[in-house]
Tab-separated table of C-alpha atoms in Angstrom:
chain	number	residue	atom	x	y	z
A	1	ARG	CA	-76.147	-56.903	-66.515
A	2	ALA	CA	-75.198	-55.551	-69.201
A	3	GLY	CA	-70.529	-55.949	-69.071
A	4	PRO	CA	-68.335	-53.417	-67.806
A	5	SER	CA	-66.085	-52.586	-70.832
A	6	ALA	CA	-69.238	-52.177	-73.704
A	7	PRO	CA	-72.532	-50.944	-74.245
A	8	CYS	CA	-75.452	-53.876	-74.604
A	9	TYR	CA	-77.597	-53.322	-77.606
A	10	CYS	CA	-81.128	-55.172	-77.686
A	11	LEU	CA	-84.353	-55.654	-79.467
A	12	ARG	CA	-87.383	-55.828	-77.488
A	13	VAL	CA	-90.029	-57.664	-79.079
A	14	PRO	CA	-93.804	-57.300	-77.596
A	15	ARG	CA	-95.751	-59.955	-77.154
A	16	LYS	CA	-98.345	-58.547	-79.445
A	17	ALA	CA	-96.321	-57.728	-82.900
A	18	LEU	CA	-95.622	-61.739	-82.191
A	19	GLN	CA	-99.175	-63.202	-81.693
A	20	ALA	CA	-100.257	-60.757	-84.995
A	21	ALA	CA	-97.224	-62.308	-86.867
A	22	PHE	CA	-98.454	-66.292	-85.632
A	23	HIS	CA	-102.044	-65.480	-86.820
A	24	VAL	CA	-101.347	-64.304	-89.978
A	25	HIS	CA	-98.796	-66.828	-90.482
A	26	PRO	CA	-99.956	-70.222	-87.980
A	27	GLU	CA	-97.855	-72.256	-90.104
A	28	GLU	CA	-94.460	-71.098	-88.499
A	29	LEU	CA	-95.854	-71.531	-84.333
A	30	MET	CA	-94.624	-74.981	-84.352
A	31	PRO	CA	-91.046	-74.974	-85.738
A	32	MET	CA	-90.774	-71.017	-83.877
A	33	GLU	CA	-90.819	-73.317	-80.841
A	34	ASP	CA	-88.840	-75.959	-81.663
A	35	ILE	CA	-86.042	-73.206	-81.862
A	36	ILE	CA	-87.498	-71.808	-78.913
A	37	ARG	CA	-86.496	-75.347	-76.914
A	38	GLU	CA	-83.660	-75.900	-79.116
A	39	ALA	CA	-82.067	-72.381	-77.499
A	40	GLU	CA	-83.737	-72.946	-73.827
A	41	ALA	CA	-81.923	-76.162	-73.958
A	42	GLY	CA	-77.900	-74.697	-75.132
A	43	ARG	CA	-78.869	-71.973	-72.816
A	44	VAL	CA	-78.729	-74.336	-70.139
A	45	ALA	CA	-76.191	-76.211	-71.343
A	46	ALA	CA	-73.778	-73.360	-71.723
A	47	ALA	CA	-75.075	-72.059	-68.018
A	48	ALA	CA	-73.691	-75.634	-66.555
A	49	GLU	CA	-70.829	-75.704	-68.265
A	50	ARG	CA	-69.740	-72.126	-67.167
A	51	VAL	CA	-70.742	-73.108	-63.545
A	52	SER	CA	-68.459	-76.422	-63.538
A	53	TRP	CA	-65.504	-74.153	-65.219
A	54	VAL	CA	-66.161	-71.837	-62.528
A	55	ALA	CA	-65.668	-74.264	-59.578
A	56	ASN	CA	-63.472	-76.620	-61.143
A	57	VAL	CA	-60.835	-74.641	-63.223
A	58	ALA	CA	-60.975	-70.900	-62.541
A	59	ALA	CA	-61.293	-70.562	-58.527
A	60	PRO	CA	-59.208	-73.378	-57.781
A	61	ALA	CA	-56.639	-71.909	-60.405
A	62	LEU	CA	-57.088	-68.275	-58.387
A	63	ALA	CA	-56.409	-69.998	-55.209
A	64	HIS	CA	-53.409	-70.906	-56.098
A	65	THR	CA	-52.045	-67.577	-57.288
A	66	PRO	CA	-49.878	-65.269	-54.971
A	67	LEU	CA	-52.271	-62.305	-55.214
A	68	LEU	CA	-55.026	-64.693	-53.919
A	69	ALA	CA	-54.431	-67.179	-51.733
A	70	GLY	CA	-56.058	-67.598	-48.771
A	71	CYS	CA	-59.188	-65.704	-50.174
A	72	PRO	CA	-62.526	-67.399	-48.964
A	73	ASP	CA	-63.765	-69.831	-51.405
A	74	ASP	CA	-67.070	-67.588	-51.604
A	75	PHE	CA	-64.935	-64.742	-52.606
A	76	LEU	CA	-62.692	-66.897	-55.046
A	77	SER	CA	-65.712	-68.026	-56.750
A	78	VAL	CA	-67.233	-64.454	-57.616
A	79	ILE	CA	-64.099	-63.421	-59.009
A	80	ALA	CA	-63.460	-66.473	-61.289
A	81	GLY	CA	-67.130	-66.158	-62.618
A	82	GLN	CA	-66.131	-62.676	-63.347
A	83	SER	CA	-62.890	-64.180	-65.179
A	84	THR	CA	-62.532	-65.320	-68.988
A	85	GLU	CA	-60.404	-68.259	-70.416
A	86	ALA	CA	-58.479	-67.080	-73.621
A	87	THR	CA	-55.783	-69.495	-75.671
A	88	PHE	CA	-52.893	-68.780	-77.679
A	89	ALA	CA	-51.398	-70.449	-80.465
A	90	PRO	CA	-47.683	-70.506	-80.069
A	91	GLY	CA	-45.533	-67.246	-81.140
A	92	GLU	CA	-48.721	-65.305	-80.441
A	93	ASP	CA	-48.563	-62.618	-78.317
A	94	ILE	CA	-50.581	-63.217	-74.952
A	95	VAL	CA	-50.346	-59.293	-73.811
A	96	VAL	CA	-47.456	-56.480	-75.244
A	97	ALA	CA	-44.771	-54.628	-72.965
A	98	GLY	CA	-46.171	-51.336	-73.032
A	99	ASP	CA	-49.506	-52.044	-74.028
A	100	ALA	CA	-52.823	-50.626	-71.910
A	101	ALA	CA	-53.339	-53.420	-69.698
A	102	LYS	CA	-55.461	-54.085	-66.397
A	103	SER	CA	-55.609	-58.346	-65.890
A	104	MET	CA	-53.820	-60.495	-64.070
A	105	LEU	CA	-52.926	-63.296	-66.318
A	106	VAL	CA	-53.365	-67.141	-65.046
A	107	VAL	CA	-51.278	-69.686	-66.988
A	108	LEU	CA	-53.729	-72.603	-66.779
A	109	GLU	CA	-52.248	-74.788	-69.473
A	110	GLY	CA	-48.966	-74.452	-71.822
A	111	VAL	CA	-45.905	-72.100	-71.563
A	112	ALA	CA	-45.308	-68.337	-71.866
A	113	GLU	CA	-41.854	-66.757	-72.633
A	114	LEU	CA	-41.795	-63.609	-70.796
A	115	LEU	CA	-39.604	-60.627	-72.591
A	116	SER	CA	-38.600	-56.835	-71.426
A	117	ARG	CA	-39.187	-53.592	-73.420
A	118	SER	CA	-35.979	-54.286	-75.208
A	119	GLY	CA	-36.857	-57.894	-76.264
A	120	ALA	CA	-35.012	-59.606	-73.950
A	121	ALA	CA	-35.946	-62.804	-72.777
A	122	VAL	CA	-36.670	-62.649	-68.930
A	123	GLY	CA	-38.162	-65.932	-68.292
A	124	ARG	CA	-40.978	-68.740	-68.591
A	125	LEU	CA	-44.250	-69.129	-67.129
A	126	ALA	CA	-45.964	-72.290	-66.745
A	127	ALA	CA	-49.145	-73.994	-65.347
A	128	GLY	CA	-49.786	-71.873	-62.715
A	129	GLY	CA	-47.656	-68.362	-63.137
A	130	THR	CA	-49.232	-65.321	-63.029
A	131	LEU	CA	-48.453	-61.614	-64.677
A	132	GLY	CA	-50.063	-58.611	-64.220
A	133	GLU	CA	-50.538	-58.868	-60.444
A	134	VAL	CA	-50.416	-55.060	-60.219
A	135	GLU	CA	-52.374	-53.681	-62.972
A	136	ALA	CA	-55.501	-55.709	-61.588
A	137	LEU	CA	-54.799	-54.014	-58.567
A	138	GLY	CA	-54.208	-50.354	-60.364
A	139	VAL	CA	-50.471	-49.507	-59.320
A	140	PHE	CA	-49.667	-49.436	-62.835
A	141	SER	CA	-52.137	-49.012	-66.368
A	142	VAL	CA	-49.511	-50.783	-68.379
A	143	SER	CA	-48.027	-53.781	-69.215
A	144	MET	CA	-44.512	-54.328	-67.219
A	145	LEU	CA	-43.336	-57.375	-69.373
A	146	THR	CA	-44.247	-58.694	-73.135
A	147	ALA	CA	-45.485	-62.765	-72.561
A	148	ARG	CA	-45.571	-64.234	-75.599
A	149	ALA	CA	-46.670	-68.196	-76.160
A	150	ALA	CA	-44.396	-70.610	-76.804
A	151	ALA	CA	-46.266	-73.694	-76.859
A	152	PRO	CA	-50.154	-74.003	-76.763
A	153	CYS	CA	-51.860	-72.145	-73.762
A	154	ARG	CA	-55.210	-71.788	-71.786
A	155	VAL	CA	-55.055	-68.702	-70.309
A	156	LEU	CA	-57.208	-66.980	-67.468
A	157	GLN	CA	-57.613	-63.070	-67.347
A	158	VAL	CA	-58.830	-61.131	-64.054
A	159	THR	CA	-59.717	-58.021	-65.006
A	160	ARG	CA	-59.500	-54.942	-62.764
A	161	ASP	CA	-63.145	-54.799	-62.847
A	162	GLY	CA	-63.647	-57.847	-61.915
A	163	LEU	CA	-61.771	-58.091	-59.012
A	164	ALA	CA	-63.382	-54.244	-57.995
A	165	GLN	CA	-66.465	-55.877	-58.463
A	166	ALA	CA	-66.026	-58.904	-56.305
A	167	LEU	CA	-64.813	-56.636	-53.943
A	168	GLN	CA	-68.038	-54.547	-53.727
A	169	SER	CA	-70.234	-58.115	-53.437
A	170	GLU	CA	-71.100	-59.387	-49.826
A	171	ALA	CA	-68.363	-61.691	-50.149
A	172	GLY	CA	-65.697	-59.047	-50.642
A	173	ALA	CA	-66.806	-56.976	-47.792
A	174	ALA	CA	-64.311	-58.263	-45.146
A	175	LEU	CA	-61.302	-57.970	-47.836
A	176	ARG	CA	-62.072	-54.360	-49.229
A	177	GLU	CA	-59.727	-52.910	-46.207
A	178	GLY	CA	-56.905	-54.874	-46.722
A	179	PHE	CA	-56.569	-54.716	-50.397
A	180	ALA	CA	-56.399	-50.676	-50.014
A	181	ARG	CA	-54.003	-50.924	-47.837
A	182	LEU	CA	-51.820	-53.609	-50.373
A	183	VAL	CA	-53.224	-51.117	-53.051
A	184	GLY	CA	-51.671	-48.452	-51.001
A	185	SER	CA	-48.480	-50.144	-49.977
A	186	ARG	CA	-47.327	-50.859	-53.542
A	187	ARG	CA	-48.270	-47.488	-54.916
A	188	SER	CA	-46.069	-46.214	-51.927
A	189	GLN	CA	-43.462	-48.763	-53.218
A	190	VAL	CA	-43.442	-47.574	-56.975
A	191	GLU	CA	-43.269	-44.000	-56.177
A	192	THR	CA	-40.065	-44.571	-53.813
A	193	GLY	CA	-38.449	-45.837	-56.913
A	194	MET	CA	-38.239	-49.586	-55.932
A	195	PRO	CA	-37.192	-51.888	-58.531
A	196	LEU	CA	-39.743	-53.986	-59.734
A	197	ARG	CA	-37.954	-56.913	-58.907
A	198	GLY	CA	-38.453	-55.917	-55.750
A	199	LEU	CA	-41.983	-55.329	-55.877
A	200	GLN	CA	-43.561	-58.272	-54.209
A	201	VAL	CA	-47.356	-58.111	-54.766
A	202	GLY	CA	-48.023	-59.668	-51.167
A	203	ASN	CA	-51.358	-60.999	-50.584
A	204	GLY	CA	-54.186	-59.352	-49.980
A	205	CYS	CA	-56.703	-61.909	-48.038
A	206	SER	CA	-53.760	-62.182	-45.481
A	207	ASP	CA	-53.681	-58.404	-45.352
A	208	ALA	CA	-56.979	-58.204	-44.392
């Protein structure tokens, strides 16, 4: 399945074309078989590593976020499977205030400094800290704060599309209505001019 954010281009090589090529160059058959075995072993190892990361890193981290605490394990696993991890060096911007944003960020390791649009320091996120829940919910389309790595950081990224796909999955069926109410409530708070510090994200699963 192609990813949600960009097209995927593939080259299809017909079996007959390969058979014809090896008929002309039979000496290449054995080296090609070795390459295929190595590639398959690499795919199996990468898939096993991904499964382990989802189960032991991503899903447990999501379970401790304000937005997703209390959600069923199977739902968290689906979201974790849609998530990615990124690393940032000290001084590198993780997200910039005013830039288009549609992801919730969870600090897995390290410390991130939070800055207002004016550049004033307003706080810090340590391991387990989250930012961007309202952006992932679609309440805001731009980041409200800049997050800058104050130390080497590993960050889990949960996109709006990933959350939406999880909600459309079988594991998310019972939670869709609760998350829809949560998003509607937060949008109403924004429309009434509630300050950002009063915009409590709440928990989509407890509202379900």
